[in-house]
Coordinates of C-alpha atoms and ligand atoms in Angstrom, one line a residue:
M1 CA -28.0 -102.5 -99.8
T2 CA -31.5 -103.9 -99.4
I3 CA -34.3 -101.8 -101.0
T4 CA -37.5 -101.3 -99.0
P5 CA -40.4 -100.9 -101.2
W6 CA -42.1 -97.5 -101.0
W7 CA -45.4 -98.7 -100.0
R8 CA -44.2 -100.4 -96.8
D9 CA -44.2 -97.0 -95.0
A10 CA -46.1 -94.7 -97.3
V11 CA -48.5 -92.1 -96.1
V12 CA -51.6 -92.4 -98.6
Y13 CA -54.2 -89.4 -98.8
Q14 CA -57.6 -90.3 -99.7
I15 CA -59.5 -88.0 -102.0
Y16 CA -63.2 -88.4 -102.3
P17 CA -63.5 -86.8 -105.9
R18 CA -67.1 -85.4 -105.6
S19 CA -65.9 -83.4 -102.3
W20 CA -62.4 -82.2 -102.7
A21 CA -62.3 -79.5 -105.3
D22 CA -64.8 -78.3 -108.0
S23 CA -63.4 -76.8 -111.0
D24 CA -66.6 -76.0 -113.0
G25 CA -69.0 -74.8 -110.3
D26 CA -71.6 -77.7 -110.7
G27 CA -71.1 -78.3 -106.9
I28 CA -69.5 -81.5 -107.5
G29 CA -65.8 -82.0 -107.2
D30 CA -63.8 -83.1 -110.4
L31 CA -60.6 -84.4 -111.7
P32 CA -59.3 -80.9 -113.0
G33 CA -60.2 -79.4 -109.5
I34 CA -58.2 -82.2 -107.9
T35 CA -55.2 -81.4 -110.3
A36 CA -55.2 -77.8 -109.4
R37 CA -55.1 -78.5 -105.8
L38 CA -52.4 -81.2 -105.8
P39 CA -49.8 -78.7 -104.4
H40 CA -51.6 -78.9 -101.1
L41 CA -50.7 -82.3 -100.9
A42 CA -47.1 -82.0 -101.8
E43 CA -46.9 -79.3 -99.1
L44 CA -48.6 -81.5 -96.7
G45 CA -45.8 -84.3 -97.2
V46 CA -47.7 -87.3 -98.2
D47 CA -46.5 -89.8 -100.5
A48 CA -49.5 -91.0 -102.6
V49 CA -53.1 -90.2 -103.3
W50 CA -56.0 -92.7 -103.4
L51 CA -58.8 -91.6 -105.5
S52 CA -62.3 -93.0 -104.7
P53 CA -64.2 -94.0 -107.8
F54 CA -64.4 -91.3 -110.7
Y55 CA -65.6 -93.9 -113.3
T56 CA -68.7 -93.7 -115.4
S57 CA -71.7 -94.3 -113.0
P58 CA -75.3 -93.4 -112.3
Q59 CA -73.9 -92.3 -108.8
H60 CA -76.4 -94.3 -106.8
D61 CA -73.6 -95.0 -104.5
A62 CA -71.4 -92.1 -105.2
G63 CA -69.4 -94.0 -107.9
Y64 CA -69.2 -97.3 -106.0
D65 CA -71.8 -98.3 -108.7
V66 CA -69.6 -98.6 -111.8
A67 CA -71.2 -98.6 -115.3
D68 CA -68.0 -98.4 -117.3
Y69 CA -64.6 -99.2 -115.7
R70 CA -62.5 -97.8 -118.5
D71 CA -63.9 -94.3 -118.6
V72 CA -64.3 -91.2 -116.5
D73 CA -67.9 -90.0 -115.5
P74 CA -68.5 -86.5 -117.2
I75 CA -69.4 -85.1 -113.9
F76 CA -65.7 -85.7 -113.0
G77 CA -64.1 -84.9 -116.4
T78 CA -62.5 -87.2 -119.0
L79 CA -59.9 -89.7 -119.6
D80 CA -57.5 -86.8 -120.7
D81 CA -58.2 -85.0 -117.4
F82 CA -57.1 -88.2 -115.6
D83 CA -53.8 -88.4 -117.7
V84 CA -53.4 -84.6 -116.8
L85 CA -53.9 -85.4 -113.1
A86 CA -51.6 -88.4 -113.0
A87 CA -48.9 -86.6 -114.7
R88 CA -48.9 -83.6 -112.4
A89 CA -49.1 -86.0 -109.4
H90 CA -46.1 -87.8 -110.5
E91 CA -44.3 -84.4 -111.3
L92 CA -45.0 -83.5 -107.6
G93 CA -43.7 -86.8 -106.4
L94 CA -47.1 -88.2 -105.5
R95 CA -48.1 -91.8 -106.5
I96 CA -51.5 -92.5 -107.8
V97 CA -53.7 -95.3 -106.4
V98 CA -57.2 -95.7 -107.8
D99 CA -60.2 -97.6 -106.6
I100 CA -61.3 -101.0 -108.2
V101 CA -64.8 -102.2 -107.4
P102 CA -64.7 -106.0 -108.3
N103 CA -67.7 -107.3 -106.1
H104 CA -70.5 -105.6 -108.1
S105 CA -71.1 -103.3 -110.9
S106 CA -73.8 -100.7 -111.5
S107 CA -77.0 -102.0 -112.9
E108 CA -76.4 -99.6 -115.8
H109 CA -73.4 -101.5 -116.7
A110 CA -73.6 -103.1 -120.4
W111 CA -73.4 -106.6 -118.9
F112 CA -76.2 -106.3 -116.4
K113 CA -78.3 -104.6 -119.1
A114 CA -77.7 -107.5 -121.2
A115 CA -78.4 -110.0 -118.5
L116 CA -82.0 -108.5 -118.0
T117 CA -82.9 -108.9 -121.7
S118 CA -81.4 -112.3 -121.8
P119 CA -83.3 -115.5 -120.5
P120 CA -82.6 -117.4 -117.3
G121 CA -79.6 -119.7 -117.8
S122 CA -78.2 -117.6 -120.5
P123 CA -74.3 -116.7 -120.5
E124 CA -75.4 -113.2 -120.0
R125 CA -77.1 -113.9 -116.6
A126 CA -74.2 -116.1 -115.6
R127 CA -71.9 -113.0 -115.0
Y128 CA -74.1 -112.1 -111.9
V129 CA -75.8 -114.2 -109.3
F130 CA -79.3 -114.9 -110.7
R131 CA -81.4 -117.5 -109.0
D132 CA -85.1 -118.6 -108.9
G133 CA -87.2 -117.5 -105.9
R134 CA -88.3 -119.7 -103.2
G135 CA -92.0 -120.7 -102.6
A136 CA -94.6 -122.1 -105.2
S137 CA -94.4 -119.0 -107.5
G138 CA -90.9 -118.1 -106.7
A139 CA -92.1 -115.0 -104.9
E140 CA -89.6 -115.4 -102.0
P141 CA -86.0 -114.5 -102.2
P142 CA -83.6 -117.3 -102.9
N143 CA -82.1 -116.9 -99.3
N144 CA -82.3 -114.8 -96.3
W145 CA -79.3 -112.5 -96.9
V146 CA -79.8 -108.9 -96.1
S147 CA -78.2 -106.0 -97.8
M148 CA -75.4 -103.9 -96.1
F149 CA -77.6 -101.0 -96.8
G150 CA -80.6 -102.4 -95.3
G151 CA -83.4 -104.4 -96.7
P152 CA -83.4 -107.7 -98.5
A153 CA -80.0 -108.5 -100.5
W154 CA -82.2 -109.9 -103.6
T155 CA -84.2 -107.9 -106.1
R156 CA -86.7 -109.8 -108.4
V157 CA -86.8 -108.9 -112.2
T158 CA -89.4 -108.8 -114.6
E159 CA -88.6 -111.1 -117.5
P160 CA -88.6 -109.7 -121.1
D161 CA -92.0 -111.2 -121.5
G162 CA -93.5 -109.2 -118.7
T163 CA -93.8 -112.1 -116.2
P164 CA -92.2 -111.9 -112.6
G165 CA -88.9 -113.6 -113.0
Q166 CA -85.6 -114.5 -111.2
W167 CA -83.8 -112.6 -108.6
Y168 CA -80.5 -111.1 -108.4
L169 CA -78.1 -110.8 -105.6
H170 CA -76.8 -107.3 -104.2
L171 CA -75.0 -107.1 -101.0
F172 CA -75.4 -103.4 -101.4
D173 CA -77.9 -101.4 -103.1
T174 CA -80.3 -102.7 -105.7
S175 CA -78.4 -100.7 -108.3
Q176 CA -75.1 -102.8 -107.4
P177 CA -75.7 -106.4 -108.6
D178 CA -72.8 -108.7 -107.4
F179 CA -70.7 -110.5 -110.1
D180 CA -70.5 -114.2 -110.1
W181 CA -66.7 -114.8 -109.4
S182 CA -67.2 -118.4 -110.3
N183 CA -67.4 -117.3 -114.0
P184 CA -63.9 -117.2 -115.7
Q185 CA -65.2 -114.3 -117.8
V186 CA -65.6 -112.0 -114.6
H187 CA -61.9 -112.8 -113.8
D188 CA -60.7 -111.9 -117.3
E189 CA -62.8 -108.8 -117.4
L190 CA -61.6 -107.4 -113.9
E191 CA -58.0 -108.3 -114.7
D192 CA -58.2 -106.4 -117.9
V193 CA -59.5 -103.3 -116.1
L194 CA -56.6 -103.6 -113.9
R195 CA -54.2 -103.6 -116.9
F196 CA -56.1 -100.7 -118.4
W197 CA -55.3 -98.5 -115.4
L198 CA -51.8 -99.8 -115.0
D199 CA -51.2 -99.0 -118.6
R200 CA -52.3 -95.5 -117.8
G201 CA -49.7 -95.3 -115.1
V202 CA -51.4 -95.9 -111.8
D203 CA -49.2 -97.1 -109.0
G204 CA -51.8 -99.1 -107.3
F205 CA -55.5 -100.1 -106.4
R206 CA -57.6 -100.0 -103.5
I207 CA -59.9 -103.1 -103.6
D208 CA -63.3 -102.3 -102.7
V209 CA -65.2 -105.0 -100.6
A210 CA -62.1 -107.2 -101.1
H211 CA -63.6 -110.0 -98.7
G212 CA -67.0 -110.4 -100.6
L213 CA -66.1 -111.4 -104.1
V214 CA -66.7 -115.3 -103.5
K215 CA -69.8 -116.4 -102.0
A216 CA -70.2 -119.9 -100.2
D217 CA -71.5 -122.9 -102.6
G218 CA -75.2 -123.1 -102.6
L219 CA -75.7 -119.6 -101.3
P220 CA -76.9 -121.0 -97.7
D221 CA -79.1 -119.2 -95.5
T222 CA -77.5 -117.5 -92.6
D223 CA -78.6 -116.4 -89.2
L224 CA -76.0 -113.8 -89.0
G225 CA -78.1 -110.5 -89.7
L226 CA -76.9 -107.1 -90.8
D227 CA -74.9 -106.5 -87.5
A228 CA -73.1 -109.7 -88.3
A229 CA -72.4 -108.6 -91.7
N230 CA -70.7 -105.7 -90.4
D231 CA -68.5 -107.9 -88.3
A232 CA -67.6 -110.1 -91.1
T233 CA -66.4 -113.4 -89.9
A234 CA -65.4 -116.6 -91.8
L235 CA -68.9 -118.0 -90.7
A236 CA -70.9 -115.6 -92.9
P237 CA -71.4 -117.2 -96.4
M238 CA -70.9 -113.9 -98.2
W239 CA -67.5 -112.9 -96.5
D240 CA -64.0 -114.0 -96.4
Q241 CA -64.5 -117.3 -98.5
P242 CA -61.3 -119.1 -99.1
G243 CA -61.6 -118.6 -102.8
V244 CA -60.9 -114.8 -102.6
H245 CA -57.2 -115.5 -102.1
D246 CA -57.0 -117.4 -105.4
I247 CA -58.2 -114.1 -107.0
Y248 CA -55.6 -112.0 -105.3
R249 CA -52.6 -114.4 -106.0
R250 CA -53.5 -113.8 -109.7
W251 CA -53.7 -110.2 -109.2
R252 CA -50.4 -109.9 -107.5
R253 CA -48.7 -111.8 -110.3
L254 CA -50.4 -109.4 -112.7
V255 CA -49.2 -106.1 -110.8
D256 CA -45.9 -107.7 -110.3
S257 CA -45.6 -108.1 -114.1
Y258 CA -45.9 -104.1 -114.1
A259 CA -43.1 -103.6 -111.7
R260 CA -40.6 -100.8 -112.4
S261 CA -37.1 -100.8 -110.9
G262 CA -35.6 -99.7 -107.6
E263 CA -37.5 -98.6 -104.5
D264 CA -40.5 -97.3 -106.7
A265 CA -40.7 -100.7 -108.4
D266 CA -44.1 -102.1 -106.9
R267 CA -47.6 -101.2 -108.0
I268 CA -49.6 -102.1 -105.0
L269 CA -52.9 -103.6 -104.1
C270 CA -54.8 -102.5 -100.9
A271 CA -57.8 -104.4 -99.5
E272 CA -60.8 -102.9 -97.9
A273 CA -61.7 -106.1 -96.1
W274 CA -63.8 -105.9 -93.0
V275 CA -62.5 -109.2 -91.7
L276 CA -62.2 -110.4 -88.1
P277 CA -60.3 -111.8 -86.5
G278 CA -56.9 -110.1 -87.4
E279 CA -55.3 -113.5 -88.2
A280 CA -57.9 -113.9 -90.9
L281 CA -57.1 -110.4 -92.2
A282 CA -53.5 -111.1 -92.2
R283 CA -54.1 -113.9 -94.9
Y284 CA -54.9 -111.2 -97.4
V285 CA -51.3 -109.6 -97.2
R286 CA -49.4 -112.9 -97.4
S287 CA -46.3 -112.4 -99.5
D288 CA -47.9 -113.7 -102.7
E289 CA -51.2 -111.8 -102.2
L290 CA -52.0 -108.1 -101.5
H291 CA -49.6 -105.5 -100.4
Q292 CA -51.8 -103.8 -97.7
S293 CA -55.1 -104.3 -95.8
F294 CA -56.7 -101.6 -93.9
N295 CA -56.6 -102.1 -90.1
F296 CA -60.3 -101.7 -89.3
E297 CA -59.8 -103.2 -85.9
H298 CA -57.5 -100.4 -84.7
L299 CA -59.9 -97.9 -86.3
M300 CA -62.7 -99.3 -84.2
T301 CA -60.6 -99.5 -81.1
P302 CA -61.8 -96.9 -78.4
W303 CA -59.5 -94.3 -77.1
L304 CA -58.7 -96.2 -74.0
A305 CA -54.9 -97.0 -73.3
D306 CA -55.5 -100.8 -72.6
D307 CA -57.6 -101.1 -75.6
Q308 CA -55.1 -99.1 -77.9
R309 CA -52.1 -100.9 -76.6
A310 CA -53.6 -104.3 -77.2
A311 CA -54.8 -103.5 -80.5
I312 CA -51.7 -102.0 -81.7
S313 CA -49.6 -105.0 -80.3
R314 CA -51.9 -107.6 -81.8
S315 CA -52.2 -106.0 -85.2
L316 CA -48.3 -105.5 -85.5
A317 CA -47.9 -109.2 -84.5
Q318 CA -50.5 -110.4 -87.1
A319 CA -48.9 -108.4 -89.8
A320 CA -45.4 -109.5 -88.9
S321 CA -46.5 -113.1 -88.9
V322 CA -46.9 -113.0 -92.7
G323 CA -43.8 -110.6 -93.2
A324 CA -46.3 -107.7 -94.1
P325 CA -46.4 -104.0 -92.7
Q326 CA -49.4 -102.8 -90.9
T327 CA -51.8 -100.4 -92.7
W328 CA -53.3 -97.9 -90.2
V329 CA -56.2 -95.7 -90.8
L330 CA -58.6 -93.6 -88.7
S331 CA -61.1 -92.0 -91.0
N332 CA -62.5 -92.8 -94.4
H333 CA -65.6 -91.9 -96.4
D334 CA -67.4 -94.7 -94.8
V335 CA -67.0 -94.1 -91.0
V336 CA -67.7 -91.2 -88.7
R337 CA -64.7 -88.7 -88.8
H338 CA -62.5 -89.5 -85.8
A339 CA -62.6 -85.8 -84.8
S340 CA -66.2 -86.5 -83.8
R341 CA -66.1 -90.4 -83.2
L342 CA -63.7 -89.5 -80.2
G343 CA -65.9 -86.7 -79.0
F344 CA -68.2 -89.3 -77.1
P345 CA -67.5 -91.0 -73.8
Q346 CA -65.2 -94.0 -74.6
Q347 CA -65.9 -97.5 -73.2
P348 CA -64.3 -100.9 -73.9
G349 CA -65.8 -102.6 -76.7
L350 CA -67.9 -99.6 -77.9
R351 CA -67.9 -99.0 -81.6
R352 CA -69.3 -95.8 -82.8
M353 CA -69.3 -96.3 -86.5
E354 CA -73.0 -95.3 -87.8
G355 CA -73.5 -91.8 -89.2
I356 CA -74.8 -89.1 -86.5
G357 CA -78.2 -87.4 -87.2
A358 CA -79.3 -84.2 -86.1
D359 CA -81.6 -85.7 -83.4
D360 CA -78.9 -88.1 -82.0
P361 CA -76.6 -87.3 -79.1
Q362 CA -74.1 -85.0 -80.4
P363 CA -70.2 -85.4 -80.0
D364 CA -68.2 -83.0 -77.8
A365 CA -66.5 -81.1 -80.7
A366 CA -63.6 -79.7 -78.6
L367 CA -62.8 -83.0 -76.9
G368 CA -63.3 -85.1 -80.2
L369 CA -60.7 -82.7 -82.1
R370 CA -58.3 -82.8 -79.1
R371 CA -58.3 -86.6 -79.0
A372 CA -58.1 -87.0 -82.8
R373 CA -55.1 -85.0 -82.9
A374 CA -53.6 -87.1 -80.1
A375 CA -54.6 -90.3 -81.9
T376 CA -53.1 -89.3 -85.1
T377 CA -49.9 -88.4 -83.4
V378 CA -49.9 -91.9 -82.2
M379 CA -50.8 -93.3 -85.5
L380 CA -48.2 -91.5 -87.6
A381 CA -45.2 -92.8 -85.3
L382 CA -46.5 -96.5 -85.7
P383 CA -44.3 -98.8 -88.0
G384 CA -46.1 -99.4 -91.3
S385 CA -48.1 -97.5 -93.7
A386 CA -50.9 -94.9 -93.0
Y387 CA -53.9 -93.6 -94.9
L388 CA -55.3 -90.2 -94.2
F389 CA -58.9 -89.2 -95.3
Q390 CA -59.3 -85.7 -96.9
G391 CA -60.0 -83.0 -94.5
E392 CA -58.7 -84.7 -91.4
E393 CA -55.7 -82.5 -91.7
L394 CA -58.0 -79.7 -91.1
G395 CA -59.6 -81.5 -88.1
L396 CA -62.9 -81.5 -89.9
P397 CA -65.8 -82.9 -87.7
E398 CA -68.7 -84.9 -89.1
A399 CA -71.4 -82.8 -90.3
T400 CA -74.0 -83.9 -88.1
G401 CA -76.9 -81.4 -88.9
L402 CA -77.4 -82.3 -92.5
P403 CA -81.2 -82.1 -93.3
D404 CA -82.8 -85.3 -94.2
D405 CA -83.6 -84.1 -97.8
A406 CA -79.9 -83.3 -98.4
R407 CA -78.7 -86.8 -97.6
Q408 CA -77.8 -89.1 -100.4
D409 CA -76.3 -92.2 -99.0
P410 CA -78.5 -95.0 -100.1
T411 CA -78.3 -96.3 -96.5
F412 CA -80.6 -93.6 -95.3
A413 CA -83.3 -94.4 -97.6
R414 CA -83.1 -98.1 -97.5
T415 CA -83.3 -98.1 -93.7
N416 CA -86.1 -95.6 -93.8
G417 CA -83.9 -93.0 -92.1
V418 CA -83.0 -95.2 -89.2
S419 CA -79.4 -95.1 -90.2
P420 CA -78.4 -91.4 -91.1
G421 CA -75.8 -93.0 -93.5
R422 CA -72.4 -91.8 -94.4
D423 CA -73.0 -88.3 -95.8
G424 CA -71.7 -86.6 -92.7
C425 CA -68.0 -87.4 -93.4
R426 CA -68.3 -86.6 -97.2
V427 CA -69.1 -82.8 -97.1
P428 CA -66.9 -80.8 -99.4
V429 CA -63.8 -79.5 -98.1
P430 CA -63.2 -75.8 -97.1
W431 CA -60.2 -74.1 -98.8
E432 CA -60.8 -70.3 -98.3
S433 CA -62.8 -69.1 -95.4
D434 CA -64.3 -66.1 -97.2
A435 CA -65.0 -67.5 -100.7
P436 CA -68.3 -68.9 -101.7
S437 CA -68.6 -72.7 -100.8
F438 CA -65.4 -72.0 -98.9
G439 CA -63.4 -72.1 -102.1
F440 CA -64.6 -75.7 -102.7
G441 CA -65.8 -74.3 -106.1
P442 CA -65.9 -71.1 -107.9
G443 CA -69.6 -70.5 -106.9
E444 CA -72.0 -71.3 -104.1
R445 CA -72.9 -74.7 -105.0
S446 CA -71.9 -77.8 -103.0
W447 CA -73.5 -81.1 -103.3
L448 CA -73.8 -81.3 -99.6
P449 CA -74.4 -78.3 -97.6
Q450 CA -71.2 -77.2 -95.7
P451 CA -71.7 -76.4 -92.0
A452 CA -71.0 -72.8 -91.0
E453 CA -68.0 -73.8 -88.7
F454 CA -66.1 -75.3 -91.7
G455 CA -65.2 -71.6 -92.6
D456 CA -62.8 -71.4 -89.5
L457 CA -61.3 -74.7 -90.3
A458 CA -60.4 -73.7 -94.1
V459 CA -57.0 -74.5 -95.4
D460 CA -56.3 -70.6 -95.6
R461 CA -57.1 -70.1 -91.9
Q462 CA -54.7 -72.9 -90.8
R463 CA -51.6 -72.7 -93.3
R464 CA -48.8 -71.4 -91.3
V465 CA -50.8 -70.7 -88.3
P466 CA -48.7 -72.2 -85.5
E467 CA -50.6 -75.1 -83.5
S468 CA -53.2 -75.5 -86.2
T469 CA -54.2 -79.0 -87.1
L470 CA -52.9 -78.6 -90.7
E471 CA -49.3 -77.5 -89.2
L472 CA -49.5 -80.4 -86.9
Y473 CA -50.2 -82.8 -89.7
T474 CA -47.5 -81.1 -91.7
A475 CA -44.9 -81.2 -89.0
L476 CA -45.8 -85.0 -88.0
L477 CA -45.3 -86.1 -91.6
D478 CA -41.9 -84.2 -92.1
L479 CA -40.7 -85.8 -88.8
R480 CA -41.9 -89.2 -89.7
R481 CA -40.1 -89.1 -92.9
R482 CA -36.9 -87.8 -91.6
H483 CA -36.8 -90.3 -88.8
R484 CA -38.2 -93.0 -91.2
L485 CA -40.7 -93.9 -88.4
G486 CA -42.7 -96.1 -90.6
R487 CA -39.8 -98.4 -91.1
G488 CA -39.0 -98.6 -87.6
E489 CA -39.4 -101.1 -84.7
L490 CA -41.8 -100.5 -81.9
T491 CA -40.7 -101.2 -78.3
W492 CA -43.2 -100.5 -75.3
L493 CA -41.8 -98.6 -72.6
D494 CA -42.3 -99.3 -68.8
G495 CA -42.5 -96.8 -66.1
Y496 CA -45.5 -94.8 -67.0
P497 CA -48.9 -94.9 -65.4
D498 CA -51.5 -97.5 -67.2
E499 CA -53.3 -94.7 -68.8
V500 CA -50.2 -93.7 -70.8
I501 CA -49.3 -95.3 -74.2
A502 CA -45.6 -95.3 -74.3
F503 CA -43.4 -96.6 -76.8
R504 CA -40.3 -96.0 -78.8
T505 CA -40.1 -96.3 -82.5
T506 CA -36.4 -97.0 -83.9
S507 CA -35.2 -97.0 -87.4
A508 CA -32.0 -97.0 -89.0
D509 CA -32.5 -93.0 -89.3
G510 CA -33.6 -92.2 -85.7
A511 CA -35.6 -93.0 -82.6
V512 CA -38.6 -91.3 -81.3
T513 CA -40.4 -91.7 -78.1
V514 CA -44.1 -91.5 -78.1
L515 CA -46.2 -90.8 -75.0
A516 CA -50.1 -90.3 -75.2
N517 CA -51.7 -89.5 -72.0
L518 CA -55.3 -91.0 -71.8
G519 CA -55.9 -90.4 -68.0
A520 CA -57.1 -87.3 -66.2
A521 CA -53.8 -86.6 -64.3
P522 CA -50.9 -84.8 -65.9
V523 CA -47.8 -87.0 -66.5
D524 CA -44.2 -85.5 -66.2
L525 CA -42.0 -85.9 -69.2
P526 CA -38.7 -87.8 -68.7
P527 CA -36.1 -85.1 -67.7
G528 CA -34.0 -83.7 -70.4
A529 CA -36.3 -85.0 -73.1
T530 CA -36.8 -82.7 -76.2
V531 CA -40.2 -82.3 -77.6
I532 CA -40.1 -82.5 -81.3
A533 CA -44.0 -82.7 -81.8
S534 CA -47.0 -82.2 -79.6
S535 CA -50.6 -82.8 -80.4
A536 CA -51.6 -79.9 -78.2
P537 CA -49.9 -76.9 -76.7
L538 CA -47.6 -77.8 -73.9
R539 CA -48.7 -77.1 -70.3
P540 CA -47.1 -74.2 -68.5
D541 CA -45.5 -76.9 -66.0
G542 CA -44.3 -79.0 -69.0
A543 CA -46.1 -82.0 -68.2
L544 CA -48.4 -84.0 -70.4
G545 CA -52.1 -83.3 -70.4
T546 CA -54.9 -85.4 -70.8
D547 CA -55.6 -86.5 -74.4
Q548 CA -52.3 -85.1 -75.5
T549 CA -49.5 -87.0 -77.3
V550 CA -45.8 -86.0 -77.8
W551 CA -42.9 -87.1 -79.8
L552 CA -39.7 -87.0 -77.8
L553 CA -35.9 -87.2 -78.4
A554 CA -35.0 -88.8 -75.2
Ligands
NOJ1 C1 -67.2 -99.8 -99.5 C2 -67.0 -98.5 -100.1 O1 -66.1 -97.9 -99.3 C3 -68.4 -97.9 -99.8 O2 -68.4 -96.5 -100.0 C4 -69.4 -98.6 -100.7 O3 -70.6 -98.1 -100.5 C5 -69.4 -100.1 -100.6 N1 -67.9 -100.6 -100.5 C6 -70.0 -100.6 -101.7 O4 -69.2 -100.6 -102.8

């Protein structure tokens, strides 16, 4: 019998630790809070948990600025708390994936502090990307790159003797200096960090900015501005350079050396790589590289039947071309929640990724939720693995009314408020409708204010309530597992109107027909079909309504 590794069809639930559950009432979620709430995930029926960073950090980018890769930040707990969390997760049958942030450290990292007190050309500086400035007095940045969070990608330091000095590269915030991956010490250090967490029993890593580690030789100017950086292509000198693949081949050998036995053998690596086209992305999941890479192209695809079909077909073919499964995702901590993203008019080619401010056009909440449920019902039937973002199982919308003084994402400040940033999807999760902070913590405190409408969406308002979003997710995950849909083959079905996404997923354990109606007119279901799941209540005439997806045994 052939063994199919667990990750090829796993459903992984992303926890953003500061916003899931707060045990001590300081308004910031923490590891003991997570441990206490893990039964929610066992009941939901996911296979694994991915934890965004909880390492020692000054929190200038919510923990994606790591000062010590081998410790837990006191706001989240201790290493012992991590061990308790991991043991409890494993007891509940949940695997643990942690984040690794290898493109940059925090400016509070011991290495960067040593770099600042060491002279230009020193080994301490050589772990980061320090360069002399341009112009007679070196007062111009070494090249014209811009930061992903707005403003220049370079900051000038003051040398220990008080004179204006070299510049260091930061593709993100000034507090996130990029490592220099041409330095073998950087390789050794980050590999050692992987070993540290593998030894503690983690089942895998999500790799932050996986496409950014290696920069083009000579750090050439680029005429691709910030927008182009969002559309990473092989042309941009900071993204998707061939050298990143050598790093991941080494990492694959490393995690493989930690393999256990049987279906559970593998410890996995999943890339966060905003790389287009999909053929370039597929290179990250060749059999000797990473196991998974998020399919952001699908995430960005408008809710239009032609676009959806094309994106699904293309991405399945691209993954298959290297023998990898596809990794689907609709929401995470960096993008507008799909229950809001889909609440805007949909147009071919339109990507609505930026945060939403109080003065921006607002999404239609009911429409967005209806479409989000329909989109998830499509996604969870697709072959491959799927990642869910905390709170999407409750149908949480983006919090669009956050006051400016509550916003903490560095994007907001670095763009002088032009971009609202990503706080809107990071608001703490509601558990109990009538409790202070909706049960997020023991008291009122919550690091971002929770919108009043979160109360009606709390877990206790949805658990065992027929047709709630939480019950929909639970049912879909159960059926997906029973029919092994993630291990299935997809076949497109003919005979439906163009506005209907129609396919069948067939696995060794069953076959399910999926119909999603993105058109205005109701569509009749095939005669004799049994509906086993539906993203919305069935219409009295039994037809499939607009923005409704069903799973059928037909
Ligand atoms: C991607 C992470 O998901 C995001 O939250 C972070 O700001 C950047 N990488 C920089 O680490």
